[in-house]
PDB file of C-alpha atoms and ligand atoms in Angstrom:
ATOM      1  CA  MET W   4      -9.288  14.650   0.509  1.00  0.00           C
ATOM      2  CA  ASN W   5      -6.424  12.541   1.876  1.00  0.00           C
ATOM      3  CA  ILE W   6      -6.964   8.843   2.446  1.00  0.00           C
ATOM      4  CA  ILE W   7      -5.115   5.668   3.342  1.00  0.00           C
ATOM      5  CA  LEU W   8      -5.872   2.387   1.598  1.00  0.00           C
ATOM      6  CA  LEU W   9      -5.074  -0.337   4.086  1.00  0.00           C
ATOM      7  CA  GLY W  10      -5.052  -4.045   3.434  1.00  0.00           C
ATOM      8  CA  PRO W  11      -2.923  -7.134   2.939  1.00  0.00           C
ATOM      9  CA  PRO W  12      -0.711  -7.622  -0.132  1.00  0.00           C
ATOM     10  CA  GLY W  13      -2.833  -8.466  -3.162  1.00  0.00           C
ATOM     11  CA  ALA W  14      -6.014  -6.934  -1.703  1.00  0.00           C
ATOM     12  CA  GLY W  15      -6.393  -4.579  -4.674  1.00  0.00           C
ATOM     13  CA  LYS W  16      -5.144  -1.315  -3.178  1.00  0.00           C
ATOM     14  CA  GLY W  17      -3.203  -0.344  -6.302  1.00  0.00           C
ATOM     15  CA  THR W  18      -6.137  -1.059  -8.637  1.00  0.00           C
ATOM     16  CA  GLN W  19      -8.519   1.005  -6.544  1.00  0.00           C
ATOM     17  CA  ALA W  20      -5.980   3.802  -6.101  1.00  0.00           C
ATOM     18  CA  GLN W  21      -5.578   4.032  -9.880  1.00  0.00           C
ATOM     19  CA  HIS W  22      -9.325   4.499 -10.292  1.00  0.00           C
ATOM     20  CA  LEU W  23      -9.358   7.317  -7.721  1.00  0.00           C
ATOM     21  CA  VAL W  24      -6.480   8.996  -9.545  1.00  0.00           C
ATOM     22  CA  GLU W  25      -8.489   8.915 -12.793  1.00  0.00           C
ATOM     23  CA  THR W  26     -11.833   9.990 -11.348  1.00  0.00           C
ATOM     24  CA  ARG W  27     -10.890  12.357  -8.532  1.00  0.00           C
ATOM     25  CA  ASN W  28      -7.627  13.969  -9.553  1.00  0.00           C
ATOM     26  CA  MET W  29      -5.970  12.499  -6.481  1.00  0.00           C
ATOM     27  CA  MET W  30      -2.274  11.632  -6.315  1.00  0.00           C
ATOM     28  CA  GLN W  31      -1.340   8.019  -5.549  1.00  0.00           C
ATOM     29  CA  LEU W  32       1.616   7.645  -3.226  1.00  0.00           C
ATOM     30  CA  SER W  33       2.601   3.980  -3.387  1.00  0.00           C
ATOM     31  CA  THR W  34       5.750   3.267  -1.409  1.00  0.00           C
ATOM     32  CA  GLY W  35       5.960  -0.109  -3.207  1.00  0.00           C
ATOM     33  CA  ASP W  36       6.103   1.674  -6.600  1.00  0.00           C
ATOM     34  CA  MET W  37       8.601   4.236  -5.276  1.00  0.00           C
ATOM     35  CA  LEU W  38      10.836   1.474  -3.911  1.00  0.00           C
ATOM     36  CA  ARG W  39      10.630  -0.473  -7.177  1.00  0.00           C
ATOM     37  CA  ALA W  40      11.702   2.707  -8.986  1.00  0.00           C
ATOM     38  CA  ALA W  41      14.553   3.199  -6.505  1.00  0.00           C
ATOM     39  CA  ARG W  42      15.853  -0.329  -6.999  1.00  0.00           C
ATOM     40  CA  THR W  43      16.182   0.083 -10.757  1.00  0.00           C
ATOM     41  CA  SER W  44      18.011   3.388 -10.333  1.00  0.00           C
ATOM     42  CA  GLY W  45      21.218   1.571  -9.360  1.00  0.00           C
ATOM     43  CA  THR W  46      21.703   3.691  -6.239  1.00  0.00           C
ATOM     44  CA  GLU W  47      23.091   2.319  -2.973  1.00  0.00           C
ATOM     45  CA  MET W  48      19.637   2.574  -1.414  1.00  0.00           C
ATOM     46  CA  GLY W  49      18.202   0.652  -4.367  1.00  0.00           C
ATOM     47  CA  LYS W  50      20.533  -2.278  -3.793  1.00  0.00           C
ATOM     48  CA  ILE W  51      19.753  -2.457  -0.109  1.00  0.00           C
ATOM     49  CA  VAL W  52      15.994  -2.452  -0.581  1.00  0.00           C
ATOM     50  CA  ALA W  53      15.968  -4.945  -3.477  1.00  0.00           C
ATOM     51  CA  ASP W  54      16.996  -7.927  -1.330  1.00  0.00           C
ATOM     52  CA  VAL W  55      14.610  -7.048   1.458  1.00  0.00           C
ATOM     53  CA  MET W  56      11.682  -6.625  -0.948  1.00  0.00           C
ATOM     54  CA  ASP W  57      12.345  -9.846  -2.819  1.00  0.00           C
ATOM     55  CA  ARG W  58      12.201 -11.778   0.440  1.00  0.00           C
ATOM     56  CA  GLY W  59       8.872 -10.130   1.226  1.00  0.00           C
ATOM     57  CA  GLU W  60      10.117  -8.312   4.315  1.00  0.00           C
ATOM     58  CA  LEU W  61       9.573  -4.641   5.129  1.00  0.00           C
ATOM     59  CA  VAL W  62      12.222  -2.036   4.368  1.00  0.00           C
ATOM     60  CA  THR W  63      13.132   0.326   7.202  1.00  0.00           C
ATOM     61  CA  ASP W  64      10.701   2.952   8.429  1.00  0.00           C
ATOM     62  CA  GLU W  65      13.359   5.613   7.861  1.00  0.00           C
ATOM     63  CA  ILE W  66      13.579   4.928   4.121  1.00  0.00           C
ATOM     64  CA  VAL W  67       9.853   4.926   3.398  1.00  0.00           C
ATOM     65  CA  ILE W  68       9.117   7.893   5.650  1.00  0.00           C
ATOM     66  CA  GLY W  69      11.791   9.829   3.736  1.00  0.00           C
ATOM     67  CA  LEU W  70      10.136   8.958   0.411  1.00  0.00           C
ATOM     68  CA  ILE W  71       6.726  10.129   1.628  1.00  0.00           C
ATOM     69  CA  ARG W  72       8.116  13.301   3.215  1.00  0.00           C
ATOM     70  CA  GLU W  73       9.480  14.425  -0.176  1.00  0.00           C
ATOM     71  CA  LYS W  74       6.230  13.770  -2.035  1.00  0.00           C
ATOM     72  CA  LEU W  75       4.011  15.503   0.516  1.00  0.00           C
ATOM     73  CA  GLN W  76       5.971  18.702   0.105  1.00  0.00           C
ATOM     74  CA  GLU W  77       5.004  18.755  -3.591  1.00  0.00           C
ATOM     75  CA  GLY W  78       1.295  18.954  -2.641  1.00  0.00           C
ATOM     76  CA  SER W  79      -1.682  17.655  -4.647  1.00  0.00           C
ATOM     77  CA  GLU W  80      -4.808  19.548  -5.577  1.00  0.00           C
ATOM     78  CA  GLY W  81      -7.097  16.525  -5.337  1.00  0.00           C
ATOM     79  CA  GLY W  82      -5.374  15.159  -2.246  1.00  0.00           C
ATOM     80  CA  PHE W  83      -3.288  12.052  -1.614  1.00  0.00           C
ATOM     81  CA  ILE W  84      -4.001   8.340  -1.615  1.00  0.00           C
ATOM     82  CA  PHE W  85      -1.540   6.525   0.618  1.00  0.00           C
ATOM     83  CA  ASP W  86      -1.191   3.034  -0.848  1.00  0.00           C
ATOM     84  CA  GLY W  87       1.008   0.576   1.022  1.00  0.00           C
ATOM     85  CA  PHE W  88       1.985   3.242   3.540  1.00  0.00           C
ATOM     86  CA  PRO W  89       1.875   3.332   6.517  1.00  0.00           C
ATOM     87  CA  ARG W  90       2.745  -0.299   7.202  1.00  0.00           C
ATOM     88  CA  THR W  91       3.922   0.011  10.817  1.00  0.00           C
ATOM     89  CA  LEU W  92       2.770   1.989  13.849  1.00  0.00           C
ATOM     90  CA  ALA W  93       5.936   4.101  13.644  1.00  0.00           C
ATOM     91  CA  GLN W  94       5.078   4.966  10.027  1.00  0.00           C
ATOM     92  CA  ALA W  95       1.508   5.815  11.060  1.00  0.00           C
ATOM     93  CA  ASP W  96       2.765   8.214  13.726  1.00  0.00           C
ATOM     94  CA  ALA W  97       5.225   9.754  11.268  1.00  0.00           C
ATOM     95  CA  LEU W  98       2.475  10.226   8.685  1.00  0.00           C
ATOM     96  CA  GLY W  99       0.313  11.989  11.269  1.00  0.00           C
ATOM     97  CA  GLU W 100       3.156  14.395  11.984  1.00  0.00           C
ATOM     98  CA  LEU W 101       3.985  14.970   8.306  1.00  0.00           C
ATOM     99  CA  LEU W 102       0.358  15.717   7.470  1.00  0.00           C
ATOM    100  CA  ALA W 103       0.092  18.159  10.357  1.00  0.00           C
ATOM    101  CA  GLU W 104       3.368  19.884   9.398  1.00  0.00           C
ATOM    102  CA  ASN W 105       2.084  20.423   5.856  1.00  0.00           C
ATOM    103  CA  GLY W 106      -1.362  21.539   7.029  1.00  0.00           C
ATOM    104  CA  PHE W 107      -3.193  18.469   5.679  1.00  0.00           C
ATOM    105  CA  ALA W 108      -5.909  16.373   7.317  1.00  0.00           C
ATOM    106  CA  LEU W 109      -6.478  12.637   7.113  1.00  0.00           C
ATOM    107  CA  ASP W 110     -10.059  12.161   5.908  1.00  0.00           C
ATOM    108  CA  ALA W 111     -10.474   8.388   5.850  1.00  0.00           C
ATOM    109  CA  VAL W 112      -8.715   5.075   6.231  1.00  0.00           C
ATOM    110  CA  VAL W 113     -10.321   2.356   4.147  1.00  0.00           C
ATOM    111  CA  ALA W 114      -9.446  -1.261   4.913  1.00  0.00           C
ATOM    112  CA  LEU W 115      -9.908  -3.761   2.078  1.00  0.00           C
ATOM    113  CA  GLU W 116     -10.768  -7.184   3.477  1.00  0.00           C
ATOM    114  CA  VAL W 117      -9.772 -10.325   1.556  1.00  0.00           C
ATOM    115  CA  GLU W 118      -9.060 -13.860   2.772  1.00  0.00           C
ATOM    116  CA  ASP W 119      -5.468 -15.120   2.789  1.00  0.00           C
ATOM    117  CA  GLU W 120      -5.857 -18.034   0.397  1.00  0.00           C
ATOM    118  CA  ILE W 121      -7.448 -15.746  -2.192  1.00  0.00           C
ATOM    119  CA  LEU W 122      -4.556 -13.289  -1.766  1.00  0.00           C
ATOM    120  CA  VAL W 123      -1.976 -16.003  -2.408  1.00  0.00           C
ATOM    121  CA  GLN W 124      -3.913 -17.146  -5.495  1.00  0.00           C
ATOM    122  CA  ARG W 125      -4.148 -13.566  -6.782  1.00  0.00           C
ATOM    123  CA  VAL W 126      -0.429 -12.846  -6.629  1.00  0.00           C
ATOM    124  CA  VAL W 127       0.547 -16.235  -8.040  1.00  0.00           C
ATOM    125  CA  ASN W 128      -1.885 -15.556 -10.926  1.00  0.00           C
ATOM    126  CA  ARG W 129      -0.556 -12.005 -11.338  1.00  0.00           C
ATOM    127  CA  ALA W 130       2.926 -13.484 -11.821  1.00  0.00           C
ATOM    128  CA  LYS W 131       1.649 -16.073 -14.324  1.00  0.00           C
ATOM    129  CA  GLU W 132      -0.243 -13.429 -16.312  1.00  0.00           C
ATOM    130  CA  ALA W 133       2.819 -11.175 -16.469  1.00  0.00           C
ATOM    131  CA  ILE W 134       4.961 -14.018 -17.797  1.00  0.00           C
ATOM    132  CA  ALA W 135       2.251 -15.056 -20.299  1.00  0.00           C
ATOM    133  CA  ALA W 136       2.211 -11.455 -21.581  1.00  0.00           C
ATOM    134  CA  GLY W 137       5.975 -11.568 -22.081  1.00  0.00           C
ATOM    135  CA  LYS W 138       6.629  -9.239 -19.144  1.00  0.00           C
ATOM    136  CA  GLU W 139       8.747  -9.782 -16.102  1.00  0.00           C
ATOM    137  CA  ALA W 140       6.852 -10.864 -12.991  1.00  0.00           C
ATOM    138  CA  ARG W 141       7.570  -9.061  -9.731  1.00  0.00           C
ATOM    139  CA  ALA W 142      10.357 -10.906  -7.925  1.00  0.00           C
ATOM    140  CA  ASP W 143       8.207 -11.056  -4.776  1.00  0.00           C
ATOM    141  CA  ASP W 144       5.111 -12.440  -6.541  1.00  0.00           C
ATOM    142  CA  ASN W 145       5.825 -16.056  -5.709  1.00  0.00           C
ATOM    143  CA  GLU W 146       4.261 -18.222  -3.044  1.00  0.00           C
ATOM    144  CA  GLU W 147       7.199 -18.161  -0.640  1.00  0.00           C
ATOM    145  CA  SER W 148       7.662 -14.369  -0.611  1.00  0.00           C
ATOM    146  CA  MET W 149       3.909 -13.922  -0.504  1.00  0.00           C
ATOM    147  CA  ARG W 150       3.677 -16.019   2.689  1.00  0.00           C
ATOM    148  CA  THR W 151       6.351 -13.776   4.232  1.00  0.00           C
ATOM    149  CA  ARG W 152       4.511 -10.640   3.038  1.00  0.00           C
ATOM    150  CA  LEU W 153       1.318 -11.922   4.659  1.00  0.00           C
ATOM    151  CA  MET W 154       3.138 -12.688   7.925  1.00  0.00           C
ATOM    152  CA  GLU W 155       4.690  -9.199   7.912  1.00  0.00           C
ATOM    153  CA  TYR W 156       1.231  -7.777   7.299  1.00  0.00           C
ATOM    154  CA  TYR W 157      -0.326  -9.582  10.268  1.00  0.00           C
ATOM    155  CA  LYS W 158       2.569  -8.842  12.615  1.00  0.00           C
ATOM    156  CA  LYS W 159       3.302  -5.230  11.724  1.00  0.00           C
ATOM    157  CA  THR W 160       0.528  -3.685   9.612  1.00  0.00           C
ATOM    158  CA  SER W 161      -2.744  -5.165  10.857  1.00  0.00           C
ATOM    159  CA  PRO W 162      -2.366  -3.370  14.248  1.00  0.00           C
ATOM    160  CA  LEU W 163      -3.028  -0.180  12.252  1.00  0.00           C
ATOM    161  CA  ILE W 164      -6.640  -1.294  11.870  1.00  0.00           C
ATOM    162  CA  GLY W 165      -7.107  -0.922  15.630  1.00  0.00           C
ATOM    163  CA  TYR W 166      -5.058   2.287  15.642  1.00  0.00           C
ATOM    164  CA  TYR W 167      -7.243   4.029  13.049  1.00  0.00           C
ATOM    165  CA  HIS W 168     -10.425   2.542  14.446  1.00  0.00           C
ATOM    166  CA  ALA W 169      -9.534   4.163  17.777  1.00  0.00           C
ATOM    167  CA  LYS W 170      -9.052   7.470  15.952  1.00  0.00           C
ATOM    168  CA  GLY W 171     -12.539   7.091  14.448  1.00  0.00           C
ATOM    169  CA  ALA W 172     -11.195   7.108  10.897  1.00  0.00           C
ATOM    170  CA  LEU W 173     -11.580   3.456   9.852  1.00  0.00           C
ATOM    171  CA  LYS W 174     -14.001   2.115   7.240  1.00  0.00           C
ATOM    172  CA  ALA W 175     -13.862  -1.525   6.202  1.00  0.00           C
ATOM    173  CA  ILE W 176     -15.043  -2.777   2.822  1.00  0.00           C
ATOM    174  CA  ASP W 177     -15.278  -6.199   1.221  1.00  0.00           C
ATOM    175  CA  GLY W 178     -12.366  -6.595  -1.175  1.00  0.00           C
ATOM    176  CA  LEU W 179     -13.599  -9.944  -2.491  1.00  0.00           C
ATOM    177  CA  ALA W 180     -16.284  -8.469  -4.742  1.00  0.00           C
ATOM    178  CA  SER W 181     -15.646  -7.520  -8.400  1.00  0.00           C
ATOM    179  CA  ILE W 182     -13.404  -4.524  -9.155  1.00  0.00           C
ATOM    180  CA  ASP W 183     -16.486  -2.419 -10.052  1.00  0.00           C
ATOM    181  CA  GLU W 184     -18.297  -3.399  -6.866  1.00  0.00           C
ATOM    182  CA  VAL W 185     -15.257  -2.577  -4.749  1.00  0.00           C
ATOM    183  CA  GLN W 186     -15.039   0.785  -6.550  1.00  0.00           C
ATOM    184  CA  ALA W 187     -18.658   1.453  -5.607  1.00  0.00           C
ATOM    185  CA  SER W 188     -18.190   0.512  -1.934  1.00  0.00           C
ATOM    186  CA  LEU W 189     -15.055   2.614  -1.789  1.00  0.00           C
ATOM    187  CA  ALA W 190     -16.878   5.639  -3.241  1.00  0.00           C
ATOM    188  CA  ASN W 191     -19.615   5.068  -0.652  1.00  0.00           C
ATOM    189  CA  ALA W 192     -17.090   4.884   2.165  1.00  0.00           C
ATOM    190  CA  LEU W 193     -15.464   8.135   1.023  1.00  0.00           C
ATOM    191  CA  ASP W 194     -18.584  10.141   0.227  1.00  0.00           C
ATOM    192  CA  GLY W 195     -21.168   8.637   2.553  1.00  0.00           C
TER     193      GLY W 195
HETATM  194  P1  ADP B 217       2.064  -5.515  -1.910  1.00  0.00           P
HETATM  195  O1  ADP B 217       1.097  -4.676  -1.146  1.00  0.00           O
HETATM  196  O2  ADP B 217       1.460  -6.160  -3.109  1.00  0.00           O
HETATM  197  O3  ADP B 217       2.853  -6.466  -1.063  1.00  0.00           O
HETATM  198  P2  ADP B 217       3.786  -3.200  -2.446  1.00  0.00           P
HETATM  199  O4  ADP B 217       4.064  -2.864  -3.848  1.00  0.00           O
HETATM  200  O5  ADP B 217       2.956  -2.256  -1.638  1.00  0.00           O
HETATM  201  O6  ADP B 217       3.160  -4.619  -2.541  1.00  0.00           O
HETATM  202  O7  ADP B 217       5.152  -3.423  -1.632  1.00  0.00           O
HETATM  203  C1  ADP B 217       6.142  -4.302  -2.088  1.00  0.00           C
HETATM  204  C2  ADP B 217       7.273  -4.399  -1.076  1.00  0.00           C
HETATM  205  O8  ADP B 217       7.872  -3.104  -0.888  1.00  0.00           O
HETATM  206  C3  ADP B 217       6.889  -4.831   0.334  1.00  0.00           C
HETATM  207  O9  ADP B 217       6.811  -6.223   0.480  1.00  0.00           O
HETATM  208  C4  ADP B 217       8.049  -4.217   1.159  1.00  0.00           C
HETATM  209  O10 ADP B 217       9.227  -4.961   1.033  1.00  0.00           O
HETATM  210  C5  ADP B 217       8.267  -2.896   0.474  1.00  0.00           C
HETATM  211  N1  ADP B 217       7.434  -1.813   1.048  1.00  0.00           N
HETATM  212  C6  ADP B 217       6.452  -1.126   0.391  1.00  0.00           C
HETATM  213  N2  ADP B 217       5.910  -0.192   1.197  1.00  0.00           N
HETATM  214  C7  ADP B 217       6.548  -0.292   2.393  1.00  0.00           C
HETATM  215  C8  ADP B 217       6.439   0.369   3.647  1.00  0.00           C
HETATM  216  N3  ADP B 217       5.521   1.346   3.826  1.00  0.00           N
HETATM  217  N4  ADP B 217       7.266   0.005   4.659  1.00  0.00           N
HETATM  218  C9  ADP B 217       8.174  -0.952   4.478  1.00  0.00           C
HETATM  219  N5  ADP B 217       8.331  -1.641   3.339  1.00  0.00           N
HETATM  220  C10 ADP B 217       7.538  -1.323   2.296  1.00  0.00           C
END
């Protein structure tokens, strides 16, 4: 089964994806994680994306589509979870083509719904917790970048909700409930 987890920054896509990886043998494809790995690699691409990410803006479609193209070719027995991709209509179209080229179907698009003020609180807390644990917080987990990330989401990513709704693939779930409850609604959306 191949699915997209759609939702604003801080909605819990990564947490839910991790659970699906553990319980369903699926492979998580998080463009955010791939880009964070690229930026620490010291490559030219890494330097270019670091600034853009820290501001909370989107990196180019070309870069992220390239990252996904490579991973899809590897295949995954339990299917793929697209987490943080696609984020633009151009990426959504490209994903459709890549899936078709590799003979894969898109089984569901699950949108996690969470209010903005809660999202801002979550990422600000995530940064505080990281620092309290002696780790480095993500450079974009601060209120200013988070406001930009939210604006990018509404301008460029939220149109995908209509796009996948029109394709009959969209399921929306409440992302405000506890992690376990969200897990249960997600399982329902995928299996029901
Ligand atoms: P979050 O969903 O918490 O904002 P991610 O880890 O998914 O975080 O993404 C972090 C940053 O990486 C984004 O703000 C953006 O700069 C970049 N990014 C990740 N995925 C994409 C994508 N599909 N298209 C463009 N930029 C992306």
